[in-house]
Amino acid sequence: WLGNYTGKSIKNLVIDSWTTESMGWQGALLVSEAAANSTYENITIKDSVVTGGTVRNGLAALIGIVRTTTVNINNVRVENTKLLRNSGNFGFIVGRNENGTVNMDGIYLVDNTIGRATAAANAEASGRGVVAGETTGATSMKNIAVLNTTFADGVTVLGILSGCLKVGDDGASAGS
């Protein structure tokens, strides 16, 4: 949908039955890279497929990667959606937070599947999470629900909230 997004906000959006395949450094159904301070709220993604066969930096349904910017994500629902990848960082909301600030509140993930893009692929990466992949910047998560997530094709994740939480200069935190 949107590559390097420099807008201020995306609100009140429903994405229904979309399929995308990302082949670059990062990819997503909605925003490949959040490149400016922005807000995403009241967004529903359902019955969709996000494939990132060769994506390395970040793959997600909402935002592939957040870099050195502040992103607020409120009231987002992802349901009955598949995230298929062979390698790299992944999560349904943010694939990778690279030294940015991500504030999440009101995230609802239900009846989703994480699997491989191709059966023979080795999907080893540090940032394998359900909500967020790799988090190296400041991340706040509040009011998160993850229900009935299926891990197919032998895929494993390293964490439900974040696959790899690196506490560095900016720190990171997770709430309930």
PDB file of C-alpha atoms in Angstrom:
ATOM      1  CA  TRP A   1       0.000   0.000   0.000  1.00  0.00           C
ATOM      2  CA  LEU A   2       2.271   2.750   1.260  1.00  0.00           C
ATOM      3  CA  GLY A   3       6.046   2.529   0.952  1.00  0.00           C
ATOM      4  CA  ASN A   4       8.085   5.120   2.841  1.00  0.00           C
ATOM      5  CA  TYR A   5       5.205   6.892   4.629  1.00  0.00           C
ATOM      6  CA  THR A   6       5.819  10.465   5.795  1.00  0.00           C
ATOM      7  CA  GLY A   7       2.211  11.372   6.578  1.00  0.00           C
ATOM      8  CA  LYS A   8       0.838  12.332   9.960  1.00  0.00           C
ATOM      9  CA  SER A   9      -1.991   9.845  10.513  1.00  0.00           C
ATOM     10  CA  ILE A  10      -4.094   7.036   9.156  1.00  0.00           C
ATOM     11  CA  LYS A  11      -7.429   6.642  10.922  1.00  0.00           C
ATOM     12  CA  ASN A  12     -10.725   4.763  10.584  1.00  0.00           C
ATOM     13  CA  LEU A  13      -9.599   2.258   7.972  1.00  0.00           C
ATOM     14  CA  VAL A  14     -10.715  -1.299   7.194  1.00  0.00           C
ATOM     15  CA  ILE A  15      -8.553  -3.549   5.021  1.00  0.00           C
ATOM     16  CA  ASP A  16     -10.507  -6.648   4.035  1.00  0.00           C
ATOM     17  CA  SER A  17      -9.268  -9.578   1.924  1.00  0.00           C
ATOM     18  CA  TRP A  18      -5.991  -8.056   0.670  1.00  0.00           C
ATOM     19  CA  THR A  19      -2.879  -9.979  -0.339  1.00  0.00           C
ATOM     20  CA  THR A  20       0.601  -8.511  -0.686  1.00  0.00           C
ATOM     21  CA  GLU A  21       4.081  -9.866  -1.275  1.00  0.00           C
ATOM     22  CA  SER A  22       7.071  -7.839  -0.117  1.00  0.00           C
ATOM     23  CA  MET A  23      10.507  -8.528  -1.546  1.00  0.00           C
ATOM     24  CA  GLY A  24      12.591  -5.607  -0.217  1.00  0.00           C
ATOM     25  CA  TRP A  25      14.266  -4.862   3.084  1.00  0.00           C
ATOM     26  CA  GLN A  26      10.942  -4.399   4.860  1.00  0.00           C
ATOM     27  CA  GLY A  27       7.322  -4.869   3.968  1.00  0.00           C
ATOM     28  CA  ALA A  28       3.771  -4.649   5.227  1.00  0.00           C
ATOM     29  CA  LEU A  29       0.186  -4.658   4.126  1.00  0.00           C
ATOM     30  CA  LEU A  30      -0.261  -0.989   5.096  1.00  0.00           C
ATOM     31  CA  VAL A  31       3.081   0.851   5.589  1.00  0.00           C
ATOM     32  CA  SER A  32       6.482  -0.528   4.621  1.00  0.00           C
ATOM     33  CA  GLU A  33       8.408   2.123   6.593  1.00  0.00           C
ATOM     34  CA  ALA A  34       7.079   4.750   8.990  1.00  0.00           C
ATOM     35  CA  ALA A  35       9.460   7.606   8.178  1.00  0.00           C
ATOM     36  CA  ALA A  36       7.885  10.478  10.146  1.00  0.00           C
ATOM     37  CA  ASN A  37       6.048  10.968  13.432  1.00  0.00           C
ATOM     38  CA  SER A  38       2.620   9.482  12.824  1.00  0.00           C
ATOM     39  CA  THR A  39      -0.528   8.015  14.362  1.00  0.00           C
ATOM     40  CA  TYR A  40      -2.470   4.926  13.289  1.00  0.00           C
ATOM     41  CA  GLU A  41      -5.833   4.407  14.953  1.00  0.00           C
ATOM     42  CA  ASN A  42      -9.120   2.603  14.547  1.00  0.00           C
ATOM     43  CA  ILE A  43      -7.717   0.245  11.909  1.00  0.00           C
ATOM     44  CA  THR A  44      -8.992  -3.250  11.160  1.00  0.00           C
ATOM     45  CA  ILE A  45      -7.118  -5.720   8.969  1.00  0.00           C
ATOM     46  CA  LYS A  46      -8.990  -8.942   8.281  1.00  0.00           C
ATOM     47  CA  ASP A  47      -8.987 -11.975   5.999  1.00  0.00           C
ATOM     48  CA  SER A  48      -5.674 -10.910   4.437  1.00  0.00           C
ATOM     49  CA  VAL A  49      -2.249 -12.394   3.602  1.00  0.00           C
ATOM     50  CA  VAL A  50       1.155 -10.735   3.987  1.00  0.00           C
ATOM     51  CA  THR A  51       4.079 -12.604   2.403  1.00  0.00           C
ATOM     52  CA  GLY A  52       7.705 -11.589   2.751  1.00  0.00           C
ATOM     53  CA  GLY A  53       9.815 -14.330   1.252  1.00  0.00           C
ATOM     54  CA  THR A  54      13.079 -12.378   1.305  1.00  0.00           C
ATOM     55  CA  VAL A  55      12.257  -9.555   3.720  1.00  0.00           C
ATOM     56  CA  ARG A  56      15.057  -9.138   6.283  1.00  0.00           C
ATOM     57  CA  ASN A  57      14.428  -5.967   8.311  1.00  0.00           C
ATOM     58  CA  GLY A  58      10.764  -6.202   9.224  1.00  0.00           C
ATOM     59  CA  LEU A  59       7.531  -7.763   8.002  1.00  0.00           C
ATOM     60  CA  ALA A  60       4.108  -6.959   9.457  1.00  0.00           C
ATOM     61  CA  ALA A  61       0.458  -6.504   8.635  1.00  0.00           C
ATOM     62  CA  LEU A  62       0.514  -2.856   9.807  1.00  0.00           C
ATOM     63  CA  ILE A  63       4.074  -1.366   9.709  1.00  0.00           C
ATOM     64  CA  GLY A  64       7.190  -3.142   8.433  1.00  0.00           C
ATOM     65  CA  ILE A  65       9.748  -0.914  10.153  1.00  0.00           C
ATOM     66  CA  VAL A  66       9.805   2.198  12.355  1.00  0.00           C
ATOM     67  CA  ARG A  67      13.097   4.121  12.184  1.00  0.00           C
ATOM     68  CA  THR A  68      14.131   6.953  14.516  1.00  0.00           C
ATOM     69  CA  THR A  69      10.631   8.430  14.649  1.00  0.00           C
ATOM     70  CA  THR A  70       7.629   8.317  17.004  1.00  0.00           C
ATOM     71  CA  VAL A  71       4.630   6.184  16.084  1.00  0.00           C
ATOM     72  CA  ASN A  72       1.379   5.922  18.056  1.00  0.00           C
ATOM     73  CA  ILE A  73      -0.796   2.888  17.348  1.00  0.00           C
ATOM     74  CA  ASN A  74      -4.244   2.842  18.966  1.00  0.00           C
ATOM     75  CA  ASN A  75      -7.248   0.536  18.602  1.00  0.00           C
ATOM     76  CA  VAL A  76      -5.906  -1.795  15.919  1.00  0.00           C
ATOM     77  CA  ARG A  77      -7.482  -5.165  15.201  1.00  0.00           C
ATOM     78  CA  VAL A  78      -5.938  -7.895  13.026  1.00  0.00           C
ATOM     79  CA  GLU A  79      -8.094 -10.966  12.497  1.00  0.00           C
ATOM     80  CA  ASN A  80      -7.988 -14.087  10.353  1.00  0.00           C
ATOM     81  CA  THR A  81      -4.803 -12.869   8.661  1.00  0.00           C
ATOM     82  CA  LYS A  82      -1.704 -14.819   7.616  1.00  0.00           C
ATOM     83  CA  LEU A  83       1.872 -13.592   8.012  1.00  0.00           C
ATOM     84  CA  LEU A  84       4.155 -15.737   5.839  1.00  0.00           C
ATOM     85  CA  ARG A  85       7.904 -15.249   5.775  1.00  0.00           C
ATOM     86  CA  ASN A  86      11.144 -17.168   5.308  1.00  0.00           C
ATOM     87  CA  SER A  87      13.545 -15.074   7.391  1.00  0.00           C
ATOM     88  CA  GLY A  88      13.903 -11.750   9.132  1.00  0.00           C
ATOM     89  CA  ASN A  89      12.062  -9.918  11.890  1.00  0.00           C
ATOM     90  CA  PHE A  90       8.289 -10.133  11.967  1.00  0.00           C
ATOM     91  CA  GLY A  91       5.221  -9.261  14.018  1.00  0.00           C
ATOM     92  CA  PHE A  92       1.616  -8.499  13.122  1.00  0.00           C
ATOM     93  CA  ILE A  93       1.749  -4.839  14.219  1.00  0.00           C
ATOM     94  CA  VAL A  94       5.414  -3.783  13.774  1.00  0.00           C
ATOM     95  CA  GLY A  95       8.084  -5.937  12.138  1.00  0.00           C
ATOM     96  CA  ARG A  96      10.960  -3.943  13.586  1.00  0.00           C
ATOM     97  CA  ASN A  97      11.370  -0.840  15.726  1.00  0.00           C
ATOM     98  CA  GLU A  98      14.833   0.469  14.898  1.00  0.00           C
ATOM     99  CA  ASN A  99      15.687   3.175  17.448  1.00  0.00           C
ATOM    100  CA  GLY A 100      12.246   4.751  17.193  1.00  0.00           C
ATOM    101  CA  THR A 101       9.494   5.204  19.756  1.00  0.00           C
ATOM    102  CA  VAL A 102       6.417   3.024  19.380  1.00  0.00           C
ATOM    103  CA  ASN A 103       3.403   3.466  21.667  1.00  0.00           C
ATOM    104  CA  MET A 104       0.704   0.793  21.332  1.00  0.00           C
ATOM    105  CA  ASP A 105      -2.651   0.816  23.119  1.00  0.00           C
ATOM    106  CA  GLY A 106      -5.679  -1.311  22.336  1.00  0.00           C
ATOM    107  CA  ILE A 107      -4.231  -4.036  20.095  1.00  0.00           C
ATOM    108  CA  TYR A 108      -6.454  -7.037  19.371  1.00  0.00           C
ATOM    109  CA  LEU A 109      -5.048 -10.016  17.429  1.00  0.00           C
ATOM    110  CA  VAL A 110      -7.416 -12.946  16.894  1.00  0.00           C
ATOM    111  CA  ASP A 111      -7.484 -16.075  14.702  1.00  0.00           C
ATOM    112  CA  ASN A 112      -4.215 -15.298  12.903  1.00  0.00           C
ATOM    113  CA  THR A 113      -1.560 -17.590  11.423  1.00  0.00           C
ATOM    114  CA  ILE A 114       2.208 -17.260  11.184  1.00  0.00           C
ATOM    115  CA  GLY A 115       3.819 -19.598   8.655  1.00  0.00           C
ATOM    116  CA  ARG A 116       6.544 -20.008   6.059  1.00  0.00           C
ATOM    117  CA  ALA A 117       6.396 -18.414   2.610  1.00  0.00           C
ATOM    118  CA  THR A 118       8.007 -21.564   1.150  1.00  0.00           C
ATOM    119  CA  ALA A 119       8.117 -24.968   2.779  1.00  0.00           C
ATOM    120  CA  ALA A 120      11.895 -25.451   2.529  1.00  0.00           C
ATOM    121  CA  ALA A 121      12.849 -22.119   4.065  1.00  0.00           C
ATOM    122  CA  ASN A 122      14.777 -21.753   7.301  1.00  0.00           C
ATOM    123  CA  ALA A 123      13.117 -18.944   9.258  1.00  0.00           C
ATOM    124  CA  GLU A 124      15.712 -18.261  11.916  1.00  0.00           C
ATOM    125  CA  ALA A 125      15.896 -14.638  13.065  1.00  0.00           C
ATOM    126  CA  SER A 126      16.093 -13.009  16.465  1.00  0.00           C
ATOM    127  CA  GLY A 127      12.991 -10.846  16.042  1.00  0.00           C
ATOM    128  CA  ARG A 128      10.244 -13.429  15.777  1.00  0.00           C
ATOM    129  CA  GLY A 129       7.235 -12.100  17.678  1.00  0.00           C
ATOM    130  CA  VAL A 130       3.459 -11.995  17.424  1.00  0.00           C
ATOM    131  CA  VAL A 131       2.841  -8.289  18.219  1.00  0.00           C
ATOM    132  CA  ALA A 132       6.300  -6.894  17.327  1.00  0.00           C
ATOM    133  CA  GLY A 133       9.408  -8.484  15.839  1.00  0.00           C
ATOM    134  CA  GLU A 134      12.656  -6.862  16.920  1.00  0.00           C
ATOM    135  CA  THR A 135      12.492  -3.884  19.261  1.00  0.00           C
ATOM    136  CA  THR A 136      15.634  -1.778  19.668  1.00  0.00           C
ATOM    137  CA  GLY A 137      13.891   1.503  20.462  1.00  0.00           C
ATOM    138  CA  ALA A 138      11.485   2.658  23.136  1.00  0.00           C
ATOM    139  CA  THR A 139       8.313   0.579  23.002  1.00  0.00           C
ATOM    140  CA  SER A 140       5.222   0.828  25.172  1.00  0.00           C
ATOM    141  CA  MET A 141       2.468  -1.794  24.954  1.00  0.00           C
ATOM    142  CA  LYS A 142      -0.839  -1.453  26.800  1.00  0.00           C
ATOM    143  CA  ASN A 143      -4.121  -3.356  26.537  1.00  0.00           C
ATOM    144  CA  ILE A 144      -2.880  -6.090  24.204  1.00  0.00           C
ATOM    145  CA  ALA A 145      -4.958  -9.212  23.455  1.00  0.00           C
ATOM    146  CA  VAL A 146      -3.594 -12.145  21.442  1.00  0.00           C
ATOM    147  CA  LEU A 147      -6.113 -14.951  20.935  1.00  0.00           C
ATOM    148  CA  ASN A 148      -5.947 -18.159  18.910  1.00  0.00           C
ATOM    149  CA  THR A 149      -2.695 -17.589  17.011  1.00  0.00           C
ATOM    150  CA  THR A 150      -1.569 -20.579  14.950  1.00  0.00           C
ATOM    151  CA  PHE A 151       2.104 -21.300  14.251  1.00  0.00           C
ATOM    152  CA  ALA A 152       2.201 -23.361  11.053  1.00  0.00           C
ATOM    153  CA  ASP A 153       4.948 -25.101   9.071  1.00  0.00           C
ATOM    154  CA  GLY A 154       7.193 -25.571  12.101  1.00  0.00           C
ATOM    155  CA  VAL A 155       7.484 -21.835  12.783  1.00  0.00           C
ATOM    156  CA  THR A 156       8.447 -20.825  16.297  1.00  0.00           C
ATOM    157  CA  VAL A 157       8.388 -17.399  17.897  1.00  0.00           C
ATOM    158  CA  LEU A 158      10.637 -16.071  20.621  1.00  0.00           C
ATOM    159  CA  GLY A 159       7.975 -13.966  22.311  1.00  0.00           C
ATOM    160  CA  ILE A 160       4.326 -13.005  22.120  1.00  0.00           C
ATOM    161  CA  LEU A 161       4.791  -9.252  22.718  1.00  0.00           C
ATOM    162  CA  SER A 162       8.230  -8.970  21.081  1.00  0.00           C
ATOM    163  CA  GLY A 163      10.503 -11.569  19.554  1.00  0.00           C
ATOM    164  CA  CYS A 164      13.653  -9.672  20.508  1.00  0.00           C
ATOM    165  CA  LEU A 165      13.572  -6.866  23.060  1.00  0.00           C
ATOM    166  CA  LYS A 166      16.913  -5.052  23.133  1.00  0.00           C
ATOM    167  CA  VAL A 167      17.134  -2.499  25.910  1.00  0.00           C
ATOM    168  CA  GLY A 168      19.595   0.130  24.753  1.00  0.00           C
ATOM    169  CA  ASP A 169      19.977   3.881  25.068  1.00  0.00           C
ATOM    170  CA  ASP A 170      16.248   4.523  24.673  1.00  0.00           C
ATOM    171  CA  GLY A 171      15.062   1.523  26.701  1.00  0.00           C
ATOM    172  CA  ALA A 172      11.933  -0.515  26.186  1.00  0.00           C
ATOM    173  CA  SER A 173       8.925  -1.358  28.316  1.00  0.00           C
ATOM    174  CA  ALA A 174       5.893  -3.581  28.079  1.00  0.00           C
ATOM    175  CA  GLY A 175       2.673  -3.100  30.040  1.00  0.00           C
ATOM    176  CA  SER A 176      -0.516  -5.079  30.409  1.00  0.00           C
TER     177      SER A 176
END
